[in-house]
CSV table of C-alpha atoms and ligand atoms in Angstrom, one decimal:
chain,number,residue,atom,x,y,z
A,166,UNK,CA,-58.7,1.9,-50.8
A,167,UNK,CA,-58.6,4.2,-48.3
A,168,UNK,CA,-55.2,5.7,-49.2
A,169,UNK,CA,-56.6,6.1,-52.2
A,170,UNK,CA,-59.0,8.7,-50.8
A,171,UNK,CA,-56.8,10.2,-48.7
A,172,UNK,CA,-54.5,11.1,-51.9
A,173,UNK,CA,-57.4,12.3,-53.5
A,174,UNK,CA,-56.8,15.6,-51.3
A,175,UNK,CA,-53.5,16.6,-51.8
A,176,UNK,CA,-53.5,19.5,-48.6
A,177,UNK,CA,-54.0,16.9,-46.2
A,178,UNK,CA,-51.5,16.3,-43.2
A,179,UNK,CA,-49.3,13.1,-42.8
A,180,UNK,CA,-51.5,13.1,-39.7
A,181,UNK,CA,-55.2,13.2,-41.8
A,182,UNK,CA,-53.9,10.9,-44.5
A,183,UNK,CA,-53.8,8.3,-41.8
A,184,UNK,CA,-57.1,9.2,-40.2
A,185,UNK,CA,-58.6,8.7,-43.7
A,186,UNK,CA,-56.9,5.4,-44.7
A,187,UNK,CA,-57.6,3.5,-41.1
A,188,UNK,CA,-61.1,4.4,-41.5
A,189,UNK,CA,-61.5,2.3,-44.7
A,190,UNK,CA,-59.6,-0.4,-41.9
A,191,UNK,CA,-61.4,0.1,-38.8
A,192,UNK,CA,-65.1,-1.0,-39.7
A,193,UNK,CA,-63.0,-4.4,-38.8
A,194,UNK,CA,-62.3,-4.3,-35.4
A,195,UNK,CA,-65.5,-6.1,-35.0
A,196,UNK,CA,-63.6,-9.0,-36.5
A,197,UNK,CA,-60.6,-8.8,-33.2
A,198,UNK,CA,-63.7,-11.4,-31.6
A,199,UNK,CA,-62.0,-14.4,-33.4
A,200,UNK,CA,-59.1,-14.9,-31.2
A,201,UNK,CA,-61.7,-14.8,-28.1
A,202,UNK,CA,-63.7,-17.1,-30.2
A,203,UNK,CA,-61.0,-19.6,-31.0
A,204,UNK,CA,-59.4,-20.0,-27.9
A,205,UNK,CA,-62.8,-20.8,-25.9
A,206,UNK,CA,-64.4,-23.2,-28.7
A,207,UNK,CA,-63.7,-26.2,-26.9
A,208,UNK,CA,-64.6,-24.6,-23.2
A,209,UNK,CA,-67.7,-25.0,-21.2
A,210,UNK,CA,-68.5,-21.3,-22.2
A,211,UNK,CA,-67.6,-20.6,-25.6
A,212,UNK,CA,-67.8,-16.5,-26.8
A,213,UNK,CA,-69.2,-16.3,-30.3
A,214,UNK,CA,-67.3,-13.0,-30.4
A,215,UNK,CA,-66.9,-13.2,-33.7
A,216,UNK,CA,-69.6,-15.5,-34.8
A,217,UNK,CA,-72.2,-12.8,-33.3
A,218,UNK,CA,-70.4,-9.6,-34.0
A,219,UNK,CA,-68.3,-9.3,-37.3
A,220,UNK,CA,-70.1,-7.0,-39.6
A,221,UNK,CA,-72.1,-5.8,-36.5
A,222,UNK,CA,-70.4,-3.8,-34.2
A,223,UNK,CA,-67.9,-1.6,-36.6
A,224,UNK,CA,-70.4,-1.9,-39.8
A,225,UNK,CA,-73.0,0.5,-39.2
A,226,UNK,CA,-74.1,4.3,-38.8
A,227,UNK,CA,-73.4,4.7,-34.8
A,228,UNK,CA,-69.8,3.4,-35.3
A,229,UNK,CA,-69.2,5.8,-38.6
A,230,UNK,CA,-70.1,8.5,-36.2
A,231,UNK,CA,-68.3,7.6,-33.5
A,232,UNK,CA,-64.5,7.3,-36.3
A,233,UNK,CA,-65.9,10.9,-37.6
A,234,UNK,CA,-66.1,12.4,-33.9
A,235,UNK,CA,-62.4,11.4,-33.1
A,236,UNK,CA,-61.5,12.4,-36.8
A,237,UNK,CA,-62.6,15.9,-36.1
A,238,UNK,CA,-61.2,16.0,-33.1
A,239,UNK,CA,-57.7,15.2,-34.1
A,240,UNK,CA,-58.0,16.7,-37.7
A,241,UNK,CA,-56.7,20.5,-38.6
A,242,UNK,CA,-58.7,20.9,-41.6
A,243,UNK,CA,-61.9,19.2,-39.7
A,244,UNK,CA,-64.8,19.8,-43.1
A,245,UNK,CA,-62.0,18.3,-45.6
A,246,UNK,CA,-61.0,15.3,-43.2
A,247,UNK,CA,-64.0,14.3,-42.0
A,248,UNK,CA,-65.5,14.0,-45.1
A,249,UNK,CA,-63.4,11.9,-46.5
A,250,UNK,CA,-62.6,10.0,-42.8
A,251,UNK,CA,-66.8,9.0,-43.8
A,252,UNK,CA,-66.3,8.5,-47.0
A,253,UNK,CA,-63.2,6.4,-46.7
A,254,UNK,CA,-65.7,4.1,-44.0
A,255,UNK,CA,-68.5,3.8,-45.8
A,256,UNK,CA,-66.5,2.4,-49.2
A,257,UNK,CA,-65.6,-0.3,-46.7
A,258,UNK,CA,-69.3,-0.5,-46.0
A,259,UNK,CA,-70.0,-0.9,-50.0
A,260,UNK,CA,-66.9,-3.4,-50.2
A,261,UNK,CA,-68.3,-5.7,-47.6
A,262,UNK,CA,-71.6,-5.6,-49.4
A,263,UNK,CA,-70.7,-5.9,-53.0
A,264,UNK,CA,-67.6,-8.4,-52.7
A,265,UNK,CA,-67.3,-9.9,-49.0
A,266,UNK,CA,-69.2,-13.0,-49.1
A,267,UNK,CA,-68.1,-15.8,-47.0
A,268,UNK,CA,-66.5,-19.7,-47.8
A,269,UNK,CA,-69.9,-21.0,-46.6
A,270,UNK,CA,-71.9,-18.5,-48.4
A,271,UNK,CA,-72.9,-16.6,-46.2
A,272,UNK,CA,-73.5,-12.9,-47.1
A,273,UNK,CA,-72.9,-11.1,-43.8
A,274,UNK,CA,-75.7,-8.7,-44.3
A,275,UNK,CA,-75.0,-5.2,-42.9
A,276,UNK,CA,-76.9,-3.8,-40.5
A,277,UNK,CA,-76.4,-0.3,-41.1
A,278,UNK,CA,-78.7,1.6,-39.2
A,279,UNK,CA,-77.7,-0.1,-35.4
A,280,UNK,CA,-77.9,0.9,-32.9
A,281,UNK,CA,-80.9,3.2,-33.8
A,282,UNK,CA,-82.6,0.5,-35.5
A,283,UNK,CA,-82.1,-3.1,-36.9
A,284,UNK,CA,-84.4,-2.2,-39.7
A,285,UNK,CA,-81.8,-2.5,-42.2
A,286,UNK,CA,-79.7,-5.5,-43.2
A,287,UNK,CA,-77.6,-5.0,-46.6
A,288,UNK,CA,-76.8,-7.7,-48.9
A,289,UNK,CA,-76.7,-7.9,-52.8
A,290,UNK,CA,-77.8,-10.3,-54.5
A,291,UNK,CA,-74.7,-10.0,-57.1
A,292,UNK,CA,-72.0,-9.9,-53.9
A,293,UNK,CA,-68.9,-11.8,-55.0
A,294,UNK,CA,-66.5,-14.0,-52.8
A,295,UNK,CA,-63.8,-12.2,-50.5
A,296,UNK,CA,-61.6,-14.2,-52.8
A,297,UNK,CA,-63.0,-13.9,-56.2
A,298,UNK,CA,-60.5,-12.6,-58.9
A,299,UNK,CA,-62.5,-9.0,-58.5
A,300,UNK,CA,-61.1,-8.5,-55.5
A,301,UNK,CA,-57.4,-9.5,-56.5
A,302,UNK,CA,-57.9,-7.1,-59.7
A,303,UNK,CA,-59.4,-4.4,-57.8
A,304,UNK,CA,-56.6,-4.8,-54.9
A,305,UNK,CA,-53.4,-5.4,-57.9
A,306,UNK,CA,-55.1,-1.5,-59.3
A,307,UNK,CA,-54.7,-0.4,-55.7
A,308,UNK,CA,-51.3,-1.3,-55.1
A,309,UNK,CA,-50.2,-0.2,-58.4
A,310,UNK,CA,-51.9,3.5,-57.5
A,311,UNK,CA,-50.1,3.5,-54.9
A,312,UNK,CA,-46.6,3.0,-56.1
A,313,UNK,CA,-46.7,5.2,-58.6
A,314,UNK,CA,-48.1,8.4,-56.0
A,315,UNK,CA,-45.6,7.5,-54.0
A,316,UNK,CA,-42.6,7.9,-56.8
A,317,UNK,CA,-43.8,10.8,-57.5
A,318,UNK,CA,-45.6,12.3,-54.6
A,319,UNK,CA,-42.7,11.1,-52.1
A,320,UNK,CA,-44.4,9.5,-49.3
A,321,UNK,CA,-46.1,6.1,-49.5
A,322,UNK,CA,-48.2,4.2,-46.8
A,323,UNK,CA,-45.4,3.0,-45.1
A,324,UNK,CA,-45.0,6.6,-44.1
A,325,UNK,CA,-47.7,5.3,-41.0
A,326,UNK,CA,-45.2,3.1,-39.7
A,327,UNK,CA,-41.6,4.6,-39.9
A,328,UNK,CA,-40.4,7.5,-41.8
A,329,UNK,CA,-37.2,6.2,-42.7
A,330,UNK,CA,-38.8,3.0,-43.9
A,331,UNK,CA,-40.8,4.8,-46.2
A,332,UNK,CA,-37.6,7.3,-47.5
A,333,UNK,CA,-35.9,4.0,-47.9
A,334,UNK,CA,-39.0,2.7,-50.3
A,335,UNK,CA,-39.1,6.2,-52.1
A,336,UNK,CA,-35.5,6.2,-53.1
A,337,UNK,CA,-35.3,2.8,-53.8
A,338,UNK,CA,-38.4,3.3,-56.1
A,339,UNK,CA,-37.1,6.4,-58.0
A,340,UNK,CA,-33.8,4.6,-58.5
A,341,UNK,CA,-35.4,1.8,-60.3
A,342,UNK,CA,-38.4,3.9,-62.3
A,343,UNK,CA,-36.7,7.4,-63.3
B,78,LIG,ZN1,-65.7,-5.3,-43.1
C-alpha cells in the first residue's frame, strides 16, 4: 500500500519512496512486544508487551507526528514527502480499522488521539478478518501494481534492499513481459 503512494509522485527520490512506503509499515512496531511477550509467558513476571501495546503505541496521532518529523527532516522535497509520509500512515490506520480484526474477535480499537487524549477508540462495526478474502484481493491488486510500475518504471521495492537485486528483478521482468 504504501508503495503505492509513494508511486503516486513520480519526482520523489529513491530516498522519499522509502520514507513513504515504511510509513504505511511502521504504525507496527508496537507489535515488536510479542517476542518479549512470548519468551516471559511462563515466568514469574510476564510482559504483556504485546497484549497491552499493539495498536497503541504506533497507532495514533503522537506517533504520526513523530514518522512526519523525521520524514521532513530526511526528505528534499519536505511539503511533497510529508504529505504523503502521513498519508501513507494513516491508510494503515484505516486498514487496521476496516479489515484487522483478530482470530478471537477482537477488534483492536484504535486509539487515535493518545497521548493527548484516550477519548477516541476506532472500531467499525463492518471490520473484516486480517485473513478474510478482502484482504488477499486487496493485497493480489497491490502486488500486481507493483509489477507492472516496476517493468515499466524500472525500479521495484526491492530497490530498498539491494540495487542489484532489484536490476536483476527488472530485467528479468522485461524479458518475460515485452
Ligand atoms: Zn497496524
Amino acid at each position: 500500500m504504501g508503495w503505492a503512494v509513494a508511486s503516486s509522485a513520480p519526482s520523489l527520490t529513491k530516498r522519499e519512496r522509502a520514507m513513504v512506503t515504511w510509513a504505511s509499515v511502521v504504525p507496527d512496531v508496537d507489535g515488536l512486544g510479542i517476542v518479549a511477550e512470548r519468551l516471559t509467558q511462563n515466568s514469574a513476571h510476564p510482559l504483556n508487551w504485546w497484549s497491552n501495546y499493539h495498536h497503541v503505541l504506533g497507532h495514533n496521532l503522537g506517533f504520526a507526528l513523530v514518522v512526519w518529523t523525521v520524514a521532513a527532516i530526511f526528505a528534499r522535497q519536505k511539503i511533497k514527502s510529508t504529505l504523503l509520509v502521513l498519508f501513507s500512515f494513516h491508510l494503515h490506520l484505516l486498514a487496521d480499522v476496516i479489515g484487522a480484526r483478530g482470530p478471537d474477535g477482537d477488534q483492536w480499537p484504535i486509539p487515535y488521539l493518545l497521548p493527548f487524549s484516550k477519548q477516541w477508540q476506532l472500531t467499525w462495526s463492518g471490520q473484516w478478518a486480517l485473513n478474510a478474502w478482502q484482504n488477499f484481493v486487496i493485497t493480489a491488486a497491490l502486488i500486481a501494481i507493483a509489477v507492472a510500475l516496476a517493468r515499466r518504471r524500472g525500479f521495484s521495492p526491492l530497490e530498498m534492499l539491494s540495487p542489484k537485486v532489484d536490476s536483476v528483478f527488472v530485467g528479468a521482468l522485461r524479458a518475460r513481459f515485452r
